[in-house]
Amino acid sequence: MTPRSESSGSHPKKTAGEKIPEQPTAAQRKSAAKKTAVPKQAAKKAAAKKAASAQSPAKKTSVAKTTAAKKAVAKKADPAKGTAAKATAKKVAATKTAVKKTTAKKTAAKKTTATKAVAKKATTAKATASRTTAAGTPAKKAAAKKAPAKTATAKKAPAKTAGVAKTAGARKAAAKKAAPDQVVPPEMEIAVSPAVDAVDRERLLGGTHHDPHSVLGAHPVPGGVAFRAFRPYALSVTVVAGELRAELHDDGEGFFSGLLPLREVPPYRLLVGYEGTVLDTEDAYRFLPTLGDLDLHLIGEGRHEELWTALGAHPTIHEGVTGTRFSVWAPNAQGVRVAGTFNFWDGTGHAMRSLGSSGVWELFLPDIGEGELYKFEITRPDGSKTLRADPLARRTEVPPATSSVITSSAYEWGDAEWLDQRARTPAHEAPFSVYEVHLASWRPGLTYRQLADQLPGYVKNLGFTHVELMPVAEHPFGGSWGYQVTGFYAPTARLGTPDDFRHLVDSLHRAGIGVLMDWVPAHFPRDDWALAEFDGRPLYEHADPLRAAHPDWGTLEFDFGRREVRNFLVSNALYWCEEFHIDGLRVDAVASMLYLDYSREAGQWTPNEHGGRENLDAVAFLQEMNATVYRRVPGVVTIAEESTAWDGVTRATHHEGPSGFGGLGFGLKWNMGWMHDSLQYMSHEPVHRKYHHHEMTFSMVYAYSENYVLPISHDEVVHGKRSLVSKMPGDWWQQRAGHRAYLGYMWAHPGKQLLFMGQEFAQGAEWSEAHGPDWWLLDPGYGAEPDHRGVRDLVRDLNTVYRATPALWRLDTDPAGFEWIVGDAADDNVLAFLRLDPEGTPILAVSNFAPVVRQDYRLGVPEDVPAWHEAVNTDAARYGGGDITNPDPVKPEAQPWHGRPASIRLTLPPLSTVWLRPA
């Protein structure tokens, strides 16, 4: 191979665009034409600099070559001058031959004396001696044979000749180490510059390169294999392939390059020298993409149901190398880079590649593993940069820190029996009483694993079938209680790791307790490190500001009409159910999703395509989410917090209702109407309750329009609403009695039950996330402890009887399971009804919401029950009541009453609920 002239090499202080290409042959000119064009002015300056120097033959030859270079550049501009250029090339070749012998002898001698490094290793280090000597000279061959086996050094060689063309002697030396089939055959010995060209260089430095893998790494080129590395702050980069070691030329600004005379790209590593250390690593830019065509197709279609396995950061083994694969959806970005603790938060050298039109960016980083922090550095369309947490991060730093954390799970589950049995009975036909918990404040200071030691036992002792966890997904502000989510795929790091959370769920399952979780797909906060304008433009939020801004919470609403956003959320629902074995999702703020005019005045919203107020995109999303979750996860239940009379919240998605919409597909719906009306009734003084009697009976007008949960949630005991017991009028005794009577009525009413923590023992203060429930009220040393313990004992007994009585839950969604005994005794403040199981076995619930005892209160009953006895009486002494009970079985009399052929007479305690069942 003909070497380049001295003036054609890379100058350490010049960019790739300023390099002067050699012009020895027409074939080389044709190859060089594919690279960046060389300005004529640069060629003139280089020629002038050479001509002004000393009188040596080598310098004269350099001037002649520079003149030839000028003519060659001119030929590129005008193809008609090709003949003259060929003649000039012949003269240059003749001149080169004369120079080679002299230069080779001087260089070989200088190299042997000063460095002890030879071309036997066939290196291309920065500027090697082999690059500066002429091909095929005896001096070079002799030096190659005698020198010891060391990596060639660039310190004594002219820097400008390195990294472009190997001499024939160096090729033979490399051939001794390389496999025979890797040696470049003579017909390939037409070299090109391996250096990164000016355009790619600028884009890599600026973070706007969409395909860094096409530039960096190793690439077959005419003349061999070009190696290029971009390692900011590195002092040197050496390629190691088997016994072959080649130090790349320093092209400046962190770029290194070299050309090795190989037929194909060998397996190789990089030795990256920094001040005081050398890093031995794989080259991140030698790997194929970690995402396949199927993944990209599903992402593009918005149908990747396991999106968390494709996007995000995943420790893995790729092409036999251990590392972490990163991928992120950012279709509007000019470029994306990975920054983290592994590169000192400077992502300059870790540019990601864009995978076609999918909008996905990807990079595999070798030798990076679990525990490292990272973010994505995104170059926006306007050229500015933003550092963002990973939307698919499965672990985060502890707030207020905001970085994502590389993680993988090694947890071994022990709840197979629970998962198997949960699918046997639909939730609406099974006992379902829920204890709502804010994990961070239930016992402040406890971690997930410490909670696993205490929470399952406490909930099981009280007899609840499920716990509902307020949002567990990562959120920056604790005062939001988790309802402003930034890490949709990460359990909050405040309480431990994702596997620690798995342990808590597993422990609850092994105690026989289901786990529900609040899920918030309606909106997200505006934090500039999270989802808001993620890649510089509205992406997860709607592009229309009127559709994007949530009017109540200062947050942004998801763009449910964008298929990738729907995919992000549907996959997230599956993620919690499949990866953490969550048994149900309570979907927050459904009403705000369903209506375009939710909390908006006229002129602040735009009707849908039919002129209506329904958000058709949100409807489609909820239907898709429910259908997908129920299809993939047997036994799971979804619950809607929906506060309006939307038709068909719990109707199947393929069943169209009167409104023309298919059902939303939820399993259960919070009965916000019952909650509001019943609490309103209970807050009235008993003397006024007869005027509000309908507030307790109206719920039965629509009780079977949906599958309902009766919620006394956190929302009802904060922000000045007072705790449940404090809502009751009267003195402390009356408040506790009203509290107990209300719980007895609630557990007997059709629908499932939900009670927020602290209300099970009649906490008097509102809940605060800062300190949680007032557990000190249950301290035996506290004087009023029996009052609070009695309420908790009642909750335990209600749950015990409830679970053992199918009439209270088997026909919760069937009108056949309920019969009024008396619903119009407003003057008495009395309600009485029957609950029935499928076989017709009844239980009688009677509530007296007046503060007086009612002796011999007659109620009509079925005639086929020979006797009734008390199952629960909320006035029992052990609950803190007055102990006015019906201790003996109550037998029906043949006197018709309330439209029934038989009746019984009961003593109704004041402010109480009594359950009676057949003796």
PDB file of C-alpha atoms in Angstrom, residues 609-812:
ATOM      1  CA  GLU A 609     -66.653  14.843  17.235  1.00  0.00           C
ATOM      2  CA  HIS A 610     -70.322  14.198  18.004  1.00  0.00           C
ATOM      3  CA  GLY A 611     -70.749  17.492  19.803  1.00  0.00           C
ATOM      4  CA  GLY A 612     -70.863  15.841  23.223  1.00  0.00           C
ATOM      5  CA  ARG A 613     -68.919  16.296  26.457  1.00  0.00           C
ATOM      6  CA  GLU A 614     -67.613  12.727  26.669  1.00  0.00           C
ATOM      7  CA  ASN A 615     -63.878  12.170  26.259  1.00  0.00           C
ATOM      8  CA  LEU A 616     -64.017   9.418  23.661  1.00  0.00           C
ATOM      9  CA  ASP A 617     -60.277   8.800  23.853  1.00  0.00           C
ATOM     10  CA  ALA A 618     -60.439   8.212  27.599  1.00  0.00           C
ATOM     11  CA  VAL A 619     -63.409   5.881  27.165  1.00  0.00           C
ATOM     12  CA  ALA A 620     -61.451   3.823  24.628  1.00  0.00           C
ATOM     13  CA  PHE A 621     -58.422   3.717  26.914  1.00  0.00           C
ATOM     14  CA  LEU A 622     -60.372   2.515  29.955  1.00  0.00           C
ATOM     15  CA  GLN A 623     -62.094  -0.151  27.884  1.00  0.00           C
ATOM     16  CA  GLU A 624     -58.767  -1.358  26.507  1.00  0.00           C
ATOM     17  CA  MET A 625     -57.118  -1.345  29.917  1.00  0.00           C
ATOM     18  CA  ASN A 626     -59.891  -3.340  31.585  1.00  0.00           C
ATOM     19  CA  ALA A 627     -60.245  -5.830  28.759  1.00  0.00           C
ATOM     20  CA  THR A 628     -56.485  -6.424  28.659  1.00  0.00           C
ATOM     21  CA  VAL A 629     -56.036  -6.794  32.421  1.00  0.00           C
ATOM     22  CA  TYR A 630     -58.938  -9.234  32.782  1.00  0.00           C
ATOM     23  CA  ARG A 631     -57.697 -11.240  29.800  1.00  0.00           C
ATOM     24  CA  ARG A 632     -54.137 -11.588  31.022  1.00  0.00           C
ATOM     25  CA  VAL A 633     -54.453 -11.790  34.810  1.00  0.00           C
ATOM     26  CA  PRO A 634     -57.013 -14.297  36.119  1.00  0.00           C
ATOM     27  CA  GLY A 635     -58.689 -13.308  39.375  1.00  0.00           C
ATOM     28  CA  VAL A 636     -57.743  -9.636  39.254  1.00  0.00           C
ATOM     29  CA  VAL A 637     -60.345  -6.931  39.857  1.00  0.00           C
ATOM     30  CA  THR A 638     -60.423  -3.312  38.687  1.00  0.00           C
ATOM     31  CA  ILE A 639     -62.338  -0.712  40.686  1.00  0.00           C
ATOM     32  CA  ALA A 640     -63.400   2.712  39.440  1.00  0.00           C
ATOM     33  CA  GLU A 641     -63.485   5.803  41.614  1.00  0.00           C
ATOM     34  CA  GLU A 642     -66.244   7.379  39.534  1.00  0.00           C
ATOM     35  CA  SER A 643     -68.473   9.995  41.111  1.00  0.00           C
ATOM     36  CA  THR A 644     -71.111  10.504  38.406  1.00  0.00           C
ATOM     37  CA  ALA A 645     -73.943   8.490  36.934  1.00  0.00           C
ATOM     38  CA  TRP A 646     -71.973   7.384  33.873  1.00  0.00           C
ATOM     39  CA  ASP A 647     -73.794   4.494  32.305  1.00  0.00           C
ATOM     40  CA  GLY A 648     -72.062   1.115  32.350  1.00  0.00           C
ATOM     41  CA  VAL A 649     -68.921   1.616  34.442  1.00  0.00           C
ATOM     42  CA  THR A 650     -69.016  -2.062  35.458  1.00  0.00           C
ATOM     43  CA  ARG A 651     -70.713  -3.329  32.314  1.00  0.00           C
ATOM     44  CA  ALA A 652     -68.683  -5.472  29.916  1.00  0.00           C
ATOM     45  CA  THR A 653     -66.933  -3.504  27.186  1.00  0.00           C
ATOM     46  CA  HIS A 654     -68.722  -5.373  24.396  1.00  0.00           C
ATOM     47  CA  HIS A 655     -72.203  -4.676  25.819  1.00  0.00           C
ATOM     48  CA  GLU A 656     -73.684  -1.409  24.583  1.00  0.00           C
ATOM     49  CA  GLY A 657     -75.900   0.552  26.927  1.00  0.00           C
ATOM     50  CA  PRO A 658     -78.728   3.063  26.423  1.00  0.00           C
ATOM     51  CA  SER A 659     -76.236   5.877  25.928  1.00  0.00           C
ATOM     52  CA  GLY A 660     -74.712   4.127  22.933  1.00  0.00           C
ATOM     53  CA  PHE A 661     -71.403   3.391  24.671  1.00  0.00           C
ATOM     54  CA  GLY A 662     -70.050   0.003  25.462  1.00  0.00           C
ATOM     55  CA  GLY A 663     -69.359  -0.634  29.119  1.00  0.00           C
ATOM     56  CA  LEU A 664     -66.095   0.573  30.616  1.00  0.00           C
ATOM     57  CA  GLY A 665     -65.379  -2.956  31.833  1.00  0.00           C
ATOM     58  CA  PHE A 666     -64.566  -2.339  35.504  1.00  0.00           C
ATOM     59  CA  GLY A 667     -65.277  -5.074  38.030  1.00  0.00           C
ATOM     60  CA  LEU A 668     -66.454  -2.739  40.797  1.00  0.00           C
ATOM     61  CA  LYS A 669     -67.267   0.937  41.280  1.00  0.00           C
ATOM     62  CA  TRP A 670     -67.039   3.133  44.343  1.00  0.00           C
ATOM     63  CA  ASN A 671     -70.551   4.150  45.421  1.00  0.00           C
ATOM     64  CA  MET A 672     -69.834   7.823  45.986  1.00  0.00           C
ATOM     65  CA  GLY A 673     -73.556   8.627  46.147  1.00  0.00           C
ATOM     66  CA  TRP A 674     -74.152   6.222  49.034  1.00  0.00           C
ATOM     67  CA  MET A 675     -71.105   7.563  50.862  1.00  0.00           C
ATOM     68  CA  HIS A 676     -72.155  11.205  50.492  1.00  0.00           C
ATOM     69  CA  ASP A 677     -75.822  10.641  51.384  1.00  0.00           C
ATOM     70  CA  SER A 678     -75.268   8.340  54.351  1.00  0.00           C
ATOM     71  CA  LEU A 679     -72.596  10.541  55.937  1.00  0.00           C
ATOM     72  CA  GLN A 680     -74.833  13.547  55.422  1.00  0.00           C
ATOM     73  CA  TYR A 681     -77.661  11.747  57.239  1.00  0.00           C
ATOM     74  CA  MET A 682     -75.431  10.687  60.123  1.00  0.00           C
ATOM     75  CA  SER A 683     -74.131  14.224  60.620  1.00  0.00           C
ATOM     76  CA  HIS A 684     -77.647  15.503  61.408  1.00  0.00           C
ATOM     77  CA  GLU A 685     -78.914  15.656  64.973  1.00  0.00           C
ATOM     78  CA  PRO A 686     -81.233  12.673  65.527  1.00  0.00           C
ATOM     79  CA  VAL A 687     -84.189  14.956  66.039  1.00  0.00           C
ATOM     80  CA  HIS A 688     -83.763  16.206  62.475  1.00  0.00           C
ATOM     81  CA  ARG A 689     -83.024  12.875  60.818  1.00  0.00           C
ATOM     82  CA  LYS A 690     -86.647  12.140  60.028  1.00  0.00           C
ATOM     83  CA  TYR A 691     -86.493  14.960  57.492  1.00  0.00           C
ATOM     84  CA  HIS A 692     -83.518  13.322  55.779  1.00  0.00           C
ATOM     85  CA  HIS A 693     -84.674   9.722  55.872  1.00  0.00           C
ATOM     86  CA  HIS A 694     -84.502   9.488  52.078  1.00  0.00           C
ATOM     87  CA  GLU A 695     -80.746   9.984  52.258  1.00  0.00           C
ATOM     88  CA  MET A 696     -80.504   6.496  53.731  1.00  0.00           C
ATOM     89  CA  THR A 697     -83.019   4.807  51.443  1.00  0.00           C
ATOM     90  CA  PHE A 698     -82.238   6.404  48.076  1.00  0.00           C
ATOM     91  CA  SER A 699     -79.163   4.224  47.550  1.00  0.00           C
ATOM     92  CA  MET A 700     -81.414   1.211  47.018  1.00  0.00           C
ATOM     93  CA  VAL A 701     -82.988   2.893  44.001  1.00  0.00           C
ATOM     94  CA  TYR A 702     -79.748   2.396  42.041  1.00  0.00           C
ATOM     95  CA  ALA A 703     -77.943  -0.218  44.159  1.00  0.00           C
ATOM     96  CA  TYR A 704     -77.957  -2.740  41.298  1.00  0.00           C
ATOM     97  CA  SER A 705     -77.125  -0.390  38.448  1.00  0.00           C
ATOM     98  CA  GLU A 706     -73.431  -1.169  39.005  1.00  0.00           C
ATOM     99  CA  ASN A 707     -71.275  -3.493  41.103  1.00  0.00           C
ATOM    100  CA  TYR A 708     -70.574  -1.270  44.087  1.00  0.00           C
ATOM    101  CA  VAL A 709     -68.035  -0.740  46.847  1.00  0.00           C
ATOM    102  CA  LEU A 710     -69.179   1.334  49.849  1.00  0.00           C
ATOM    103  CA  PRO A 711     -66.155   3.523  50.618  1.00  0.00           C
ATOM    104  CA  ILE A 712     -65.321   5.366  53.801  1.00  0.00           C
ATOM    105  CA  SER A 713     -61.925   6.356  52.437  1.00  0.00           C
ATOM    106  CA  HIS A 714     -59.115   8.742  53.297  1.00  0.00           C
ATOM    107  CA  ASP A 715     -60.895  11.476  51.330  1.00  0.00           C
ATOM    108  CA  GLU A 716     -63.653  11.547  53.951  1.00  0.00           C
ATOM    109  CA  VAL A 717     -61.409  12.064  56.989  1.00  0.00           C
ATOM    110  CA  VAL A 718     -59.094  14.892  55.894  1.00  0.00           C
ATOM    111  CA  HIS A 719     -59.148  18.568  54.927  1.00  0.00           C
ATOM    112  CA  GLY A 720     -61.630  19.656  57.561  1.00  0.00           C
ATOM    113  CA  LYS A 721     -64.115  16.839  56.967  1.00  0.00           C
ATOM    114  CA  ARG A 722     -63.291  15.383  60.397  1.00  0.00           C
ATOM    115  CA  SER A 723     -62.815  11.736  61.288  1.00  0.00           C
ATOM    116  CA  LEU A 724     -65.748   9.325  61.065  1.00  0.00           C
ATOM    117  CA  VAL A 725     -66.539   9.365  64.775  1.00  0.00           C
ATOM    118  CA  SER A 726     -66.261  13.153  64.867  1.00  0.00           C
ATOM    119  CA  LYS A 727     -68.926  13.475  62.178  1.00  0.00           C
ATOM    120  CA  MET A 728     -71.472  12.067  64.622  1.00  0.00           C
ATOM    121  CA  PRO A 729     -73.458  14.551  66.693  1.00  0.00           C
ATOM    122  CA  GLY A 730     -73.855  14.463  70.463  1.00  0.00           C
ATOM    123  CA  ASP A 731     -71.515  13.756  73.328  1.00  0.00           C
ATOM    124  CA  TRP A 732     -68.672  11.254  73.282  1.00  0.00           C
ATOM    125  CA  TRP A 733     -70.941   8.312  74.145  1.00  0.00           C
ATOM    126  CA  GLN A 734     -73.421   9.244  71.411  1.00  0.00           C
ATOM    127  CA  GLN A 735     -70.630   9.768  68.880  1.00  0.00           C
ATOM    128  CA  ARG A 736     -69.188   6.334  69.517  1.00  0.00           C
ATOM    129  CA  ALA A 737     -72.636   4.747  69.455  1.00  0.00           C
ATOM    130  CA  GLY A 738     -73.460   6.457  66.157  1.00  0.00           C
ATOM    131  CA  HIS A 739     -70.087   5.368  64.764  1.00  0.00           C
ATOM    132  CA  ARG A 740     -70.753   1.734  65.698  1.00  0.00           C
ATOM    133  CA  ALA A 741     -74.329   1.816  64.383  1.00  0.00           C
ATOM    134  CA  TYR A 742     -73.172   3.259  61.088  1.00  0.00           C
ATOM    135  CA  LEU A 743     -70.536   0.531  60.630  1.00  0.00           C
ATOM    136  CA  GLY A 744     -73.135  -2.174  61.315  1.00  0.00           C
ATOM    137  CA  TYR A 745     -75.505  -0.618  58.761  1.00  0.00           C
ATOM    138  CA  MET A 746     -72.662  -0.298  56.226  1.00  0.00           C
ATOM    139  CA  TRP A 747     -71.548  -3.937  56.508  1.00  0.00           C
ATOM    140  CA  ALA A 748     -75.155  -5.125  55.998  1.00  0.00           C
ATOM    141  CA  HIS A 749     -75.938  -2.868  53.011  1.00  0.00           C
ATOM    142  CA  PRO A 750     -75.555  -4.381  49.514  1.00  0.00           C
ATOM    143  CA  GLY A 751     -72.071  -3.744  48.218  1.00  0.00           C
ATOM    144  CA  LYS A 752     -68.508  -4.311  49.360  1.00  0.00           C
ATOM    145  CA  GLN A 753     -66.987  -2.386  52.282  1.00  0.00           C
ATOM    146  CA  LEU A 754     -63.931  -0.176  52.526  1.00  0.00           C
ATOM    147  CA  LEU A 755     -62.714   1.504  55.719  1.00  0.00           C
ATOM    148  CA  PHE A 756     -59.706   3.786  56.058  1.00  0.00           C
ATOM    149  CA  MET A 757     -57.116   3.104  58.731  1.00  0.00           C
ATOM    150  CA  GLY A 758     -57.746   4.695  62.109  1.00  0.00           C
ATOM    151  CA  GLN A 759     -61.516   4.557  61.696  1.00  0.00           C
ATOM    152  CA  GLU A 760     -61.540   0.946  62.916  1.00  0.00           C
ATOM    153  CA  PHE A 761     -60.849   2.224  66.449  1.00  0.00           C
ATOM    154  CA  ALA A 762     -62.732   5.545  66.278  1.00  0.00           C
ATOM    155  CA  GLN A 763     -59.782   7.880  66.005  1.00  0.00           C
ATOM    156  CA  GLY A 764     -61.030  11.348  66.900  1.00  0.00           C
ATOM    157  CA  ALA A 765     -58.547  13.414  64.895  1.00  0.00           C
ATOM    158  CA  GLU A 766     -58.314  13.776  61.141  1.00  0.00           C
ATOM    159  CA  TRP A 767     -55.688  11.679  59.432  1.00  0.00           C
ATOM    160  CA  SER A 768     -52.337  13.273  58.700  1.00  0.00           C
ATOM    161  CA  GLU A 769     -49.682  11.707  56.497  1.00  0.00           C
ATOM    162  CA  ALA A 770     -47.096  13.203  58.828  1.00  0.00           C
ATOM    163  CA  HIS A 771     -47.931  10.988  61.811  1.00  0.00           C
ATOM    164  CA  GLY A 772     -50.585   8.484  60.746  1.00  0.00           C
ATOM    165  CA  PRO A 773     -53.195   6.858  63.021  1.00  0.00           C
ATOM    166  CA  ASP A 774     -53.294   7.746  66.722  1.00  0.00           C
ATOM    167  CA  TRP A 775     -52.173   4.364  67.980  1.00  0.00           C
ATOM    168  CA  TRP A 776     -51.733   5.734  71.466  1.00  0.00           C
ATOM    169  CA  LEU A 777     -55.521   5.592  71.827  1.00  0.00           C
ATOM    170  CA  LEU A 778     -55.127   1.817  72.149  1.00  0.00           C
ATOM    171  CA  ASP A 779     -52.497   2.040  74.862  1.00  0.00           C
ATOM    172  CA  PRO A 780     -53.839   0.212  77.953  1.00  0.00           C
ATOM    173  CA  GLY A 781     -52.497   3.039  80.058  1.00  0.00           C
ATOM    174  CA  TYR A 782     -54.808   5.550  78.394  1.00  0.00           C
ATOM    175  CA  GLY A 783     -58.044   6.075  80.304  1.00  0.00           C
ATOM    176  CA  ALA A 784     -60.395   5.956  77.293  1.00  0.00           C
ATOM    177  CA  GLU A 785     -58.627   2.962  75.742  1.00  0.00           C
ATOM    178  CA  PRO A 786     -61.643   0.615  76.268  1.00  0.00           C
ATOM    179  CA  ASP A 787     -63.837   2.939  74.204  1.00  0.00           C
ATOM    180  CA  HIS A 788     -61.499   2.698  71.207  1.00  0.00           C
ATOM    181  CA  ARG A 789     -60.693  -0.950  71.682  1.00  0.00           C
ATOM    182  CA  GLY A 790     -64.420  -1.724  71.785  1.00  0.00           C
ATOM    183  CA  VAL A 791     -64.948  -0.185  68.352  1.00  0.00           C
ATOM    184  CA  ARG A 792     -62.061  -2.198  66.967  1.00  0.00           C
ATOM    185  CA  ASP A 793     -63.533  -5.365  68.489  1.00  0.00           C
ATOM    186  CA  LEU A 794     -66.815  -4.567  66.733  1.00  0.00           C
ATOM    187  CA  VAL A 795     -65.056  -4.252  63.370  1.00  0.00           C
ATOM    188  CA  ARG A 796     -63.453  -7.642  63.952  1.00  0.00           C
ATOM    189  CA  ASP A 797     -66.812  -9.245  64.762  1.00  0.00           C
ATOM    190  CA  LEU A 798     -68.551  -7.584  61.818  1.00  0.00           C
ATOM    191  CA  ASN A 799     -65.937  -9.026  59.481  1.00  0.00           C
ATOM    192  CA  THR A 800     -66.118 -12.447  61.125  1.00  0.00           C
ATOM    193  CA  VAL A 801     -69.893 -12.747  60.810  1.00  0.00           C
ATOM    194  CA  TYR A 802     -69.837 -11.150  57.350  1.00  0.00           C
ATOM    195  CA  ARG A 803     -67.387 -13.678  55.948  1.00  0.00           C
ATOM    196  CA  ALA A 804     -69.356 -16.563  57.420  1.00  0.00           C
ATOM    197  CA  THR A 805     -72.715 -15.340  56.058  1.00  0.00           C
ATOM    198  CA  PRO A 806     -73.132 -15.747  52.274  1.00  0.00           C
ATOM    199  CA  ALA A 807     -76.364 -13.751  52.402  1.00  0.00           C
ATOM    200  CA  LEU A 808     -74.240 -10.622  52.963  1.00  0.00           C
ATOM    201  CA  TRP A 809     -72.128 -11.016  49.817  1.00  0.00           C
ATOM    202  CA  ARG A 810     -73.203 -13.749  47.380  1.00  0.00           C
ATOM    203  CA  LEU A 811     -75.962 -11.666  45.736  1.00  0.00           C
ATOM    204  CA  ASP A 812     -74.429  -8.239  46.204  1.00  0.00           C
TER     205      ASP A 812
END
